[in-house]
Coordinates of C-alpha atoms and ligand atoms in Angstrom, one line a residue:
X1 CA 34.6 -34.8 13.1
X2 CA 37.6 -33.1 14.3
X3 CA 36.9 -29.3 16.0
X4 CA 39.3 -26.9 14.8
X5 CA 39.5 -23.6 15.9
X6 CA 40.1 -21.4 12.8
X7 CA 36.6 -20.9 10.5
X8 CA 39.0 -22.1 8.0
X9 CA 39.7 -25.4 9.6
X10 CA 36.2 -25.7 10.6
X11 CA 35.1 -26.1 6.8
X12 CA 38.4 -28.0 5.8
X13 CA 37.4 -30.9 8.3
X14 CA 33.4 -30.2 7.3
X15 CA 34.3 -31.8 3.7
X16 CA 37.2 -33.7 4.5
X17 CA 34.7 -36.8 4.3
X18 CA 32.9 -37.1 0.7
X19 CA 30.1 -39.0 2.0
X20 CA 29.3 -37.3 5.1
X21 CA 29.5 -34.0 3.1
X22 CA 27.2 -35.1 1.1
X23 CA 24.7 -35.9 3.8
X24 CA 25.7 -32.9 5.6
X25 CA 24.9 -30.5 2.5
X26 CA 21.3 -32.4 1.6
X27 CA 20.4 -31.0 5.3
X28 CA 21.5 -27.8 5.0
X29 CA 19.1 -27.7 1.5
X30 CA 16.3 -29.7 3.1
X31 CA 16.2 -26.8 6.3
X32 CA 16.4 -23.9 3.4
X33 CA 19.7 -22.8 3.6
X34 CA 18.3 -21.4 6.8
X35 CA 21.4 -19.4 8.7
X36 CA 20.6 -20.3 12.4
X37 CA 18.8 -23.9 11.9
X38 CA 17.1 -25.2 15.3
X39 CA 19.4 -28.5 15.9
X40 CA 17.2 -31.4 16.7
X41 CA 17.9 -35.4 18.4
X42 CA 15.5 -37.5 19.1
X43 CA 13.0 -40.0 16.5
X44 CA 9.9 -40.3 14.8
X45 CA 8.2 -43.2 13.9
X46 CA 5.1 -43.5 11.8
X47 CA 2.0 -45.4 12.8
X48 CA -0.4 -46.8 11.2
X49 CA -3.8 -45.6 12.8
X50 CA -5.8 -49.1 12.0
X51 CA -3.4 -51.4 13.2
X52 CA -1.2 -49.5 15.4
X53 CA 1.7 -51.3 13.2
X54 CA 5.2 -48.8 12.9
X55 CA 5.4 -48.5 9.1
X56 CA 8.5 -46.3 9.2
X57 CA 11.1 -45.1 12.0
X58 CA 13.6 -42.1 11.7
X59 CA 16.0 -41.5 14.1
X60 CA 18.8 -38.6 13.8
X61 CA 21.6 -40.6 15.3
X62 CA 22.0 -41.8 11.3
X63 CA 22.8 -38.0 10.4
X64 CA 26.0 -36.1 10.3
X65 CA 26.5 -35.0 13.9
X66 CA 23.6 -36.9 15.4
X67 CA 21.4 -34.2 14.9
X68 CA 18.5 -32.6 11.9
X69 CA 18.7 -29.6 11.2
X70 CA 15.5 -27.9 11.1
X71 CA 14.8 -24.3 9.4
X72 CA 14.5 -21.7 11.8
X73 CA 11.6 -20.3 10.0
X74 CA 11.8 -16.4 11.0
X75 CA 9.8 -13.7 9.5
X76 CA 13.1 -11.2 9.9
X77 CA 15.0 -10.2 6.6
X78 CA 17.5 -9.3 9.5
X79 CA 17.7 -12.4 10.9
X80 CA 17.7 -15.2 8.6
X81 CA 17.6 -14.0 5.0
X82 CA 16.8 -17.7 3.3
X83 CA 13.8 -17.7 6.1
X84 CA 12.8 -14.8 5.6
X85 CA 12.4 -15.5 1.5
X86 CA 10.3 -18.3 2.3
X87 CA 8.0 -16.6 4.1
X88 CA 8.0 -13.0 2.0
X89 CA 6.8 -16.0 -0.8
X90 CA 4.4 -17.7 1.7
X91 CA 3.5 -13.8 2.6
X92 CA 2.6 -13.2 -1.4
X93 CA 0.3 -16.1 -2.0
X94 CA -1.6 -15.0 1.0
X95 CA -1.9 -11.5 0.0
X96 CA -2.3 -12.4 -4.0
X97 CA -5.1 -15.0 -3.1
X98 CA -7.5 -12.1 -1.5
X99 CA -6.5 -10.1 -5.0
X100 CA -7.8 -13.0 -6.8
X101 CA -10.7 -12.5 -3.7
X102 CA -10.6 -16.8 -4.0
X103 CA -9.8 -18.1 -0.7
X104 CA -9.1 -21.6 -2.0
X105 CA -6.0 -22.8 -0.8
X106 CA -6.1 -25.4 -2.9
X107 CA -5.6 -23.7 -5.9
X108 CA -2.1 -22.5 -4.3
X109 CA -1.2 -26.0 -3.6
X110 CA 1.6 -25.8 -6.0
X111 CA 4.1 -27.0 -4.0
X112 CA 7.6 -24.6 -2.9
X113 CA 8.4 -21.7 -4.3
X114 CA 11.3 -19.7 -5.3
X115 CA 12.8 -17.1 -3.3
X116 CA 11.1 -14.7 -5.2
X117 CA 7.9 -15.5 -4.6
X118 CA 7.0 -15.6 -8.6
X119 CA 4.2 -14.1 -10.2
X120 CA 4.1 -18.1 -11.6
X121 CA 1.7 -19.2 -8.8
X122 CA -1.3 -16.2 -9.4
X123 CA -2.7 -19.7 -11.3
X124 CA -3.9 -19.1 -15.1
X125 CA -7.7 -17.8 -15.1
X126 CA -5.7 -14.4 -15.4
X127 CA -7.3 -11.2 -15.9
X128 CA -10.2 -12.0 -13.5
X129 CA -8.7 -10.2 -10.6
X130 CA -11.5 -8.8 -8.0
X131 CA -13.8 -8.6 -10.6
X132 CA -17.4 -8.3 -7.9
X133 CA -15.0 -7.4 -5.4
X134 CA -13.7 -4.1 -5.0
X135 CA -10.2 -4.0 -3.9
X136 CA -8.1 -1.4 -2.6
X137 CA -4.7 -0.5 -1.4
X138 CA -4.5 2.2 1.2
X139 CA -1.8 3.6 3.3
X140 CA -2.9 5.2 6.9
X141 CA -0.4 7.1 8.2
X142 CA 0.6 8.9 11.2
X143 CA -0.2 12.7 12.2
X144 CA 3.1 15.2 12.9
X145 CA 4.7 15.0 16.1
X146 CA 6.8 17.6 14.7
X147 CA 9.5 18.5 12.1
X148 CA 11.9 15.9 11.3
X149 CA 14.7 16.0 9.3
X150 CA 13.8 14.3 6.0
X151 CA 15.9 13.1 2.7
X152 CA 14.0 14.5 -0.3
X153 CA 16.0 13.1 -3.3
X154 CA 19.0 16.1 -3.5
X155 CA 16.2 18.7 -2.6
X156 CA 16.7 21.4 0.5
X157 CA 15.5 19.3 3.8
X158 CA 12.8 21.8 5.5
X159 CA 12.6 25.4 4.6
X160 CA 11.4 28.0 7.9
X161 CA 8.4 29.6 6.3
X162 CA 7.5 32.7 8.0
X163 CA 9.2 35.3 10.6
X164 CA 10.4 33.1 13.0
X165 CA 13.7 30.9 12.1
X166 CA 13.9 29.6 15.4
X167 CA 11.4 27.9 17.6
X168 CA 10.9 28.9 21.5
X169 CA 14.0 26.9 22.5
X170 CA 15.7 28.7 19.6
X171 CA 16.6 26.2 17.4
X172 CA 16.4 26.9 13.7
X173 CA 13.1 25.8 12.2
X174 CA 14.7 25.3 8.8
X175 CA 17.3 22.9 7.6
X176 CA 19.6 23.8 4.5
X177 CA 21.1 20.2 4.0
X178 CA 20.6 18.2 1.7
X179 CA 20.1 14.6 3.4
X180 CA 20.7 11.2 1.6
X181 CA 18.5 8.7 2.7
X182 CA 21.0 6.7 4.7
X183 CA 21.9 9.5 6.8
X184 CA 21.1 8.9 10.2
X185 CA 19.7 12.5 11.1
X186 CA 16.9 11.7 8.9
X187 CA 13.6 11.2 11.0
X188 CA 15.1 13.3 14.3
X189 CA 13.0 16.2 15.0
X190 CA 14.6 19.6 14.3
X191 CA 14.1 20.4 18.1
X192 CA 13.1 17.9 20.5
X193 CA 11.5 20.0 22.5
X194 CA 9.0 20.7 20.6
X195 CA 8.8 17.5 19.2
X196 CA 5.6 15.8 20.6
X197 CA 7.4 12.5 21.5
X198 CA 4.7 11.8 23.9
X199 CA 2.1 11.7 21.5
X200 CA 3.7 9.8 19.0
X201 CA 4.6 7.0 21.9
X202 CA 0.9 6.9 23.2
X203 CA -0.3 6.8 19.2
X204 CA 1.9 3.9 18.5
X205 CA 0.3 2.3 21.3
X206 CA -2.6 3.2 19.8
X207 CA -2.2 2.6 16.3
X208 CA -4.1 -1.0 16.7
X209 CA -7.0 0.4 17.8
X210 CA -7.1 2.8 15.7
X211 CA -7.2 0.5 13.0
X212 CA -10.1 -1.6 14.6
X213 CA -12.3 1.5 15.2
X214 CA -11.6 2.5 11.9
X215 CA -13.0 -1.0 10.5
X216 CA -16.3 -0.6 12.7
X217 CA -16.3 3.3 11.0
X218 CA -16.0 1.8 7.5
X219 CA -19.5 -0.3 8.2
X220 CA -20.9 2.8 9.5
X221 CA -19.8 5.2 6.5
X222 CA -20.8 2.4 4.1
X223 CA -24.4 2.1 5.5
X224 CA -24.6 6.1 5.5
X225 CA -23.5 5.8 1.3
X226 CA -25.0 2.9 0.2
X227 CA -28.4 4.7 -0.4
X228 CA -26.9 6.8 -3.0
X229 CA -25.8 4.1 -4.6
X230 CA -28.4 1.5 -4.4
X231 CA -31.2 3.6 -4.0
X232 CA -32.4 2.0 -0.4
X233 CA -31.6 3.1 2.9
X234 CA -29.8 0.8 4.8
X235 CA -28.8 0.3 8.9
X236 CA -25.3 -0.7 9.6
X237 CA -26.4 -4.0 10.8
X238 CA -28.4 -4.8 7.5
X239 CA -25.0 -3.4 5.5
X240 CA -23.1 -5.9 7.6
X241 CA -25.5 -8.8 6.4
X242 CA -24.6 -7.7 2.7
X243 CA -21.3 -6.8 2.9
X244 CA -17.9 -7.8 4.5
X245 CA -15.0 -5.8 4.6
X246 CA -12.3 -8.1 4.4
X247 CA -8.3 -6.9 4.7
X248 CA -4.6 -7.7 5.3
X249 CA -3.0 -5.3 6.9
X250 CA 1.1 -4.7 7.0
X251 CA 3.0 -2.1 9.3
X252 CA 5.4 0.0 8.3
X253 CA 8.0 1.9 10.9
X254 CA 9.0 5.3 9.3
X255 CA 12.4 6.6 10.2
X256 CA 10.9 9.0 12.5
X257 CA 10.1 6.1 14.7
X258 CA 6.3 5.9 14.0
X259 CA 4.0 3.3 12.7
X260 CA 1.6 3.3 9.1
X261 CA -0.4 0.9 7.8
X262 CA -0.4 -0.9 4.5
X263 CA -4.0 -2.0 4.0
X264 CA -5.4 -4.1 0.9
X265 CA -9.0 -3.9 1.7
X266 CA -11.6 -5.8 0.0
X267 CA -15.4 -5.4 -0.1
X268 CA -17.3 -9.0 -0.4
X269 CA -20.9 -10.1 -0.3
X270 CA -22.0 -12.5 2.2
X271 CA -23.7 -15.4 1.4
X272 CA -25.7 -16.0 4.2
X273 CA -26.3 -19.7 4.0
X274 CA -21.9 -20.0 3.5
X275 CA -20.2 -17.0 5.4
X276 CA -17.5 -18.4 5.0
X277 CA -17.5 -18.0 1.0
X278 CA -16.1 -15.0 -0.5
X279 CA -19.1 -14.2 -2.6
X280 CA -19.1 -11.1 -5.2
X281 CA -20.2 -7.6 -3.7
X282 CA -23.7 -6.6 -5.3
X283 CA -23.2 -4.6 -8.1
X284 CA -24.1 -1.0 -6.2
X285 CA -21.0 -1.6 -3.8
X286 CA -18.7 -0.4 -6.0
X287 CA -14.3 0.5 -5.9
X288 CA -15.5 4.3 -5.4
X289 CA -18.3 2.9 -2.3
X290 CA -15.1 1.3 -0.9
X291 CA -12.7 4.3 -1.0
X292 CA -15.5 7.0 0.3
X293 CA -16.2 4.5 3.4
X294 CA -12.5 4.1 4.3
X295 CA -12.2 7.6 3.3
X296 CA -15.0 8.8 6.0
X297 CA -13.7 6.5 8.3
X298 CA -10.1 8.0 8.6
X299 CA -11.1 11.0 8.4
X300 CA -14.1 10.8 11.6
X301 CA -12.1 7.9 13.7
X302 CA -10.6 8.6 16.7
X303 CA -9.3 6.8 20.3
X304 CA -9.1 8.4 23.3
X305 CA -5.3 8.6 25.0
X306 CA -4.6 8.5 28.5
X307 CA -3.8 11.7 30.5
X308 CA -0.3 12.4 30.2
X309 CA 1.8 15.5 31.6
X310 CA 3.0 17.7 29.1
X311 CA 0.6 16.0 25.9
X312 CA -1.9 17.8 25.4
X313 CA -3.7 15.8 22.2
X314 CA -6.7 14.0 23.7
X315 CA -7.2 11.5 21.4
X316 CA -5.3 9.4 18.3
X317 CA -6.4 10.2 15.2
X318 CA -4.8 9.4 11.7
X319 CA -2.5 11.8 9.6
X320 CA -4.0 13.7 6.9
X321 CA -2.0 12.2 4.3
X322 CA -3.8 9.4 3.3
X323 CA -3.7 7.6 0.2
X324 CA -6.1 5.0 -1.2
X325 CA -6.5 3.8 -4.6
X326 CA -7.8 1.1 -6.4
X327 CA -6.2 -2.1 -8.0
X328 CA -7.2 -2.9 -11.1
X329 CA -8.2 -6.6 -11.5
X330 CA -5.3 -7.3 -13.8
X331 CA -3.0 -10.2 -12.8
X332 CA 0.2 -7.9 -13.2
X333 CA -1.1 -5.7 -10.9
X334 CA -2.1 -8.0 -8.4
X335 CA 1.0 -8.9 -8.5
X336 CA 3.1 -6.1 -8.0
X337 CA 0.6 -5.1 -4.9
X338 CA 1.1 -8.6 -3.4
X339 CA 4.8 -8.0 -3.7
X340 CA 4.9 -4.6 -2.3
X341 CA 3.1 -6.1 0.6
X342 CA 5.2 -9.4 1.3
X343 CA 8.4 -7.0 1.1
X344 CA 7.6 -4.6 4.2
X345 CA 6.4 -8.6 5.8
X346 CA 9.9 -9.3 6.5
X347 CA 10.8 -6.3 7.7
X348 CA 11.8 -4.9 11.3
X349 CA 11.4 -1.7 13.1
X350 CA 15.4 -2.1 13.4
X351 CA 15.6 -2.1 9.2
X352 CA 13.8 1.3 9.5
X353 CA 15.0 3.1 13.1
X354 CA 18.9 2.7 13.8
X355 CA 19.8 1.2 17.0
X356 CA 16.6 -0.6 18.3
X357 CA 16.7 -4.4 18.4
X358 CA 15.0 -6.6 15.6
X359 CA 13.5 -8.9 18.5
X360 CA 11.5 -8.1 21.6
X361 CA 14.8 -8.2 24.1
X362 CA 14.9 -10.7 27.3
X363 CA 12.9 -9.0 30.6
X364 CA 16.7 -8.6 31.9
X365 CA 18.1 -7.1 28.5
X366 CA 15.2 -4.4 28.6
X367 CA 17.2 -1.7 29.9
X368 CA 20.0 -1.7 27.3
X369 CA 17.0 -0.7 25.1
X370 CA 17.8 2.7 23.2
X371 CA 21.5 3.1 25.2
X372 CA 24.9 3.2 23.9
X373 CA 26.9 4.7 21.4
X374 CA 25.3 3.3 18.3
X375 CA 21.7 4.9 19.4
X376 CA 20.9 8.1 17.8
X377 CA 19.9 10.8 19.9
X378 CA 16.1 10.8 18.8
X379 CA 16.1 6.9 18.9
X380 CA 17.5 7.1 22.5
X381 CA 15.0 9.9 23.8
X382 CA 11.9 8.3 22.3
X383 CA 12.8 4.9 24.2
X384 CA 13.4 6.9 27.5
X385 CA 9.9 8.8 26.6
X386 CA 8.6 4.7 26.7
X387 CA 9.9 3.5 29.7
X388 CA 8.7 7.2 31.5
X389 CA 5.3 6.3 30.1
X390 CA 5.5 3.0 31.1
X391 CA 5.7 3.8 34.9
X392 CA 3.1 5.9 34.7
X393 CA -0.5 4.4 36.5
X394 CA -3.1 5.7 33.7
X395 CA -0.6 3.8 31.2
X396 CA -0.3 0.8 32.8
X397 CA -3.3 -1.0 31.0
X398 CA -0.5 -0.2 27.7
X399 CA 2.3 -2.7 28.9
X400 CA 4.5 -0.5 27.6
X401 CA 7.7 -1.9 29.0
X402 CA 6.9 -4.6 27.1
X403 CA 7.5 -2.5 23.6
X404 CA 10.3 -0.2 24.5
X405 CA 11.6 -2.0 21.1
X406 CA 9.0 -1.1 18.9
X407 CA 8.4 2.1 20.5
X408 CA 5.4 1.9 21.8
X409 CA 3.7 -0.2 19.1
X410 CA 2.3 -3.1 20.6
X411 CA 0.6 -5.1 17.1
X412 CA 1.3 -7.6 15.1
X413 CA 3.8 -6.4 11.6
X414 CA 1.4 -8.7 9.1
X415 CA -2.6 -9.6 10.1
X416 CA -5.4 -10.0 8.4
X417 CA -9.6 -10.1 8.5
X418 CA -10.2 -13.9 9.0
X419 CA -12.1 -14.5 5.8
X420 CA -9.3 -12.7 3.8
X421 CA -7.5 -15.1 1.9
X422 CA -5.5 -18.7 2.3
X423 CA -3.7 -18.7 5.4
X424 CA 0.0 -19.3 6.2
X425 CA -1.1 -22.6 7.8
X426 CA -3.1 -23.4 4.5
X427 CA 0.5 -23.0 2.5
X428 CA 2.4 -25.0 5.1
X429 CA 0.1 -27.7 5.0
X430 CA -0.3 -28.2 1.0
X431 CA 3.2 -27.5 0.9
X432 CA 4.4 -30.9 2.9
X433 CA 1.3 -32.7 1.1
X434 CA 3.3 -32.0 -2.0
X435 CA 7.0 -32.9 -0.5
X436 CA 5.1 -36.4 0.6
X437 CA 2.9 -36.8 -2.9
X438 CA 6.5 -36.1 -4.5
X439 CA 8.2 -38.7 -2.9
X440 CA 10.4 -37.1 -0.9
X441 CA 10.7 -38.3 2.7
X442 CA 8.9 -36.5 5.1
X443 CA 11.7 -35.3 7.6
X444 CA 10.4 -32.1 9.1
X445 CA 9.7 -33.2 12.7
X446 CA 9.2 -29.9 13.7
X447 CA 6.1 -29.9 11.9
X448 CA 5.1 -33.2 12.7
X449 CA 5.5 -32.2 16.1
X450 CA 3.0 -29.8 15.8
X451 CA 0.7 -31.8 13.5
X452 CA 0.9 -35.7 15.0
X453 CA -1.9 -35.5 17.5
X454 CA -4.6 -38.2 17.5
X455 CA -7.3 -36.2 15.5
X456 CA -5.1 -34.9 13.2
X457 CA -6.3 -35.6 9.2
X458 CA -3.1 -37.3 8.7
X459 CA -1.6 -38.8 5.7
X460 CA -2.9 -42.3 4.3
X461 CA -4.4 -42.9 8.2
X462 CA -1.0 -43.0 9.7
X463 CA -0.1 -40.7 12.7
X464 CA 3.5 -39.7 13.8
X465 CA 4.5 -40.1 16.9
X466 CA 8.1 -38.4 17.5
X467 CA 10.1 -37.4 20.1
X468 CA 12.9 -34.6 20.0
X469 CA 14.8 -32.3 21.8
X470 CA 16.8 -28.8 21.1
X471 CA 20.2 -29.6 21.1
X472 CA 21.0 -26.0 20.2
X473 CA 20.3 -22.9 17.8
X474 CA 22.6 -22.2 14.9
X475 CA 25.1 -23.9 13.1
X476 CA 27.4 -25.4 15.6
X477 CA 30.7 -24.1 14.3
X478 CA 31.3 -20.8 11.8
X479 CA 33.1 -22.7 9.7
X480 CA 29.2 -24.4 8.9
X481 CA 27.6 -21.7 8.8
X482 CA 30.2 -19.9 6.5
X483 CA 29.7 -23.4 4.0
X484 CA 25.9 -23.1 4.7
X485 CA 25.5 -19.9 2.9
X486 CA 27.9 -20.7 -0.3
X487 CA 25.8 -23.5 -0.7
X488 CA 22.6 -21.4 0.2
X489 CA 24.2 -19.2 -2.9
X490 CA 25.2 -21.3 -5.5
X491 CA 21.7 -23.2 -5.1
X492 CA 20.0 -19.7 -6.0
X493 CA 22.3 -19.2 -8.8
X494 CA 21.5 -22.3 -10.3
X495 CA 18.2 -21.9 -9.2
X496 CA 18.4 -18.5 -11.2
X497 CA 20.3 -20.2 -14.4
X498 CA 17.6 -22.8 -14.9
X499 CA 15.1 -20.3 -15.0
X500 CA 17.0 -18.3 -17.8
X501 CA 17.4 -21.4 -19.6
X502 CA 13.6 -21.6 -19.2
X503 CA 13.0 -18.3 -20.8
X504 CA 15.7 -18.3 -23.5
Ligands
ZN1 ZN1 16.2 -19.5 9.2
ZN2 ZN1 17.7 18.3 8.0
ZN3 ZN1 11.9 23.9 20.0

């Protein structure tokens, strides 16, 4: 194929041959519509694991370009929007299978799904929900650091109650506007001097802990209840033998640059001669049980901070808003909470804070971190807050430098309790056993990379042995990428017309 240099030329020579656009497009679908695929060469062949015999070879010279284009498979809305519907799907059966509190991944095995992630695969028992299993959805959030601007929906943004309108710096403690939610003052403190950015760095930093004290609280608080409920007194290591507190766990960056937690928290039973079943609670270890122990827990939990000039707080605690309630065991609302979850999955600190990247930056790109024009004020102050901390000897155990990005928040976005529910590896796996019990041709060698070792289960006692390298990230010319996503569009509105057909 001829380069050109205009996008225009680019796509003009990209279909100038029928047949290699053809082959060229049933690429771009097989990798997702994916917007930045990872460009492979190499070959696979399979092997039989009896006789050692090569059933089947593959090599990408045959393909347009000499290369297979692989989906770059990226969590980030931001980054790759076809990825990142895949996996806000993927992200949906894994949250929806703890709802239904089955962990069998088999029952999901219902091959790829739409980008919506449809309420289709919640399977057909219906109306079963948690039932024995207590489920809740709870949202931790983050003490004040300080007054920040905030968009209330047309309403005045912070009123100064009492006799003083301005702070000690004398700024005004009130604000008259009127802030839409896109406005990028929303989330800056009204003085930054007394804004505690400090704190809200080292709690941040903290937040993860937090979270896993607040688990070992839970078992506490739920030993300290359970008497009143079941009439016995019991120890935390005999309510740990009954019960399991099983989660997933999603964070959310507000604007003001500070982490909360999404939690759908599940009591089980334990059976002790399967732990790894997700057996029913016993009937005393009720939804109300669950929310007074989580309650207790956020309420009592706390992590000590390092000692910091000019911070005074000693220790991370959790806001006092806090907000649990319980979902019913109805499949639409199982649904809607599995959703609600999956969506902030995909998301970035960068969707939620202007100016901060939507990757952890190279070790050499660090510094650009929070600078330049496009960096609000607050933004650019908390980062410089990090990299102060992160000098600092009683913060080095922190790694801070390593999370100027994210502020100071070192965790993972999406994790879960490892009992929770079917696993993103689970979906991955029955989702190529259904592409190769469907016939079509196995061609994902990135996953048959990972998967083609020696001891691997393997399909129909064959191994693949395969050998690839990178030939580059991303389409290779704009004029690809540009075709990439009209056909990435028109396969969703067909996808989208068959579907009204279906319902009509
Ligand atoms: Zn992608
Ligand atoms: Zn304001
Ligand atoms: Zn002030």
């Amino acid at each position: 194929m001829m380069r050109s240099s205009t996008v225009l030329g680019q796509m003009i020579a990209r279909v100038a041959d029928d047949e290699e656009y053809r082959r060229w497009s049933a690429q771009v679908e097989r990798a997702g519509h994916c917007v930045r695929p990872v460009r492979l060469s190499g070959s696979a062949m399979t092997v039989n694991r009896e006789t050692g015999e090569i059933e089947a070879t593959y090599s990408s010279a045959g393909e347009p370009g000499g290369v297979l284009l692989v989906a770059c498979k990226d969590r980030r809305e931001s980054v790759c929007p076809p990825c990142a519907a895949r996996y806000r799907a993927d992200a949906w059966h894994v949250f929806a299978a703890g709802v239904r509190h089955g962990n069998d991944a088999d029952h999901d095995a219902d091959g790829p799904r739409g980008d919506d992630g449809g309420a289709a695969g919640l399977g057909d028992e219906g109306g079963h929900g948690a039932v024995g299993n207590p489920l809740v959805l709870a949202t931790f959030t983050a003490p004040s650091f300080g007054r920040v601007h905030a968009a209330r929906e047309g309403r005045v943004c912070r009123v100064a109650r009492g006799g003083n309108r301005t702070c000690e710096h004398g700024r005004p403690r009130g604000c008259p506007s009127r802030h839409d939610a896109k406005d990028a003052m929303v989330g800056a403190p009204l003085c930054e001097d007394c804004a505690d950015l400090a704190g809200q760095v080292l709690w941040n930093a903290h937040a993860g802990e937090l979270w896993r004290r607040t688990v070992i609280y839970a078992y506490r608080a739920l030993a300290a209840l359970a008497p009143a409920v079941g009439g016995q007194a019991l120890t935390v290591r005999a309510v740990r033998g009954l019960l399991r507190l099983s989660y997933v766990k999603v964070a959310e960056f507000q604007k003001r640059g500070v982490v909360h937690l999404h939690v759908l928290a599940r009591l089980d039973g334990v059976n002790p001669d399967d732990p790894d079943q997700v057996a029913s609670a016993p009937a005393w270890a009720g939804v109300d049980l669950l929310t007074a122990a989580l309650m207790h827990a956020a309420q009592h939990v706390s992590v000590p901070l390092p000692v910091v000039d000019g911070h005074t707080a000693a220790t991370a605690r959790w806001g006092t808003q806090l907000d649990i309630r319980p979902v019913p065991a109805s499949r639409i609302d199982g649904a809607r909470v599995a959703g609600y979850l999956a969506k902030y999955a995909t998301k970035t600190v960068s969707d939620s804070v202007n100016g901060l990247p939507a990757s952890r930056p190279r070790a050499e790109e660090r510094e650009d971190v929070g600078q330049g024009r496009a960096v609000p004020a607050h933004v650019a102050a908390l980062t410089a807050v990090v990299r102060k901390l992160a000098r600092l000897a009683t913060c080095r155990t922190l790694r801070l430098a390593r999370h100027i990005h994210t502020l100071g928040f070192r965790g993972h976005v999406t994790s879960k309790s490892r009992r929770y529910s079917t696993t993103f590896t689970a979906l991955r796996q029955a989702r190529r056993a259904w592409r190769l019990a469907n016939g079509g041709r196995e061609r994902d060698p990135w996953a048959q990379q990972q998967t083609a070792t020696p001891d691997d289960g393997g399909d129909a006692g064959t191994v693949v042995v395969g050998d690839w390298r990178i030939a580059g990230i991303g389409y290779r010319t704009l004029g690809d990428r540009v075709l990439a996503e009209v056909l990435g569009r028109e396969h969703r509105q067909a996808r989208e017309a068959w579907r009204m057909g279906l319902i009509e």
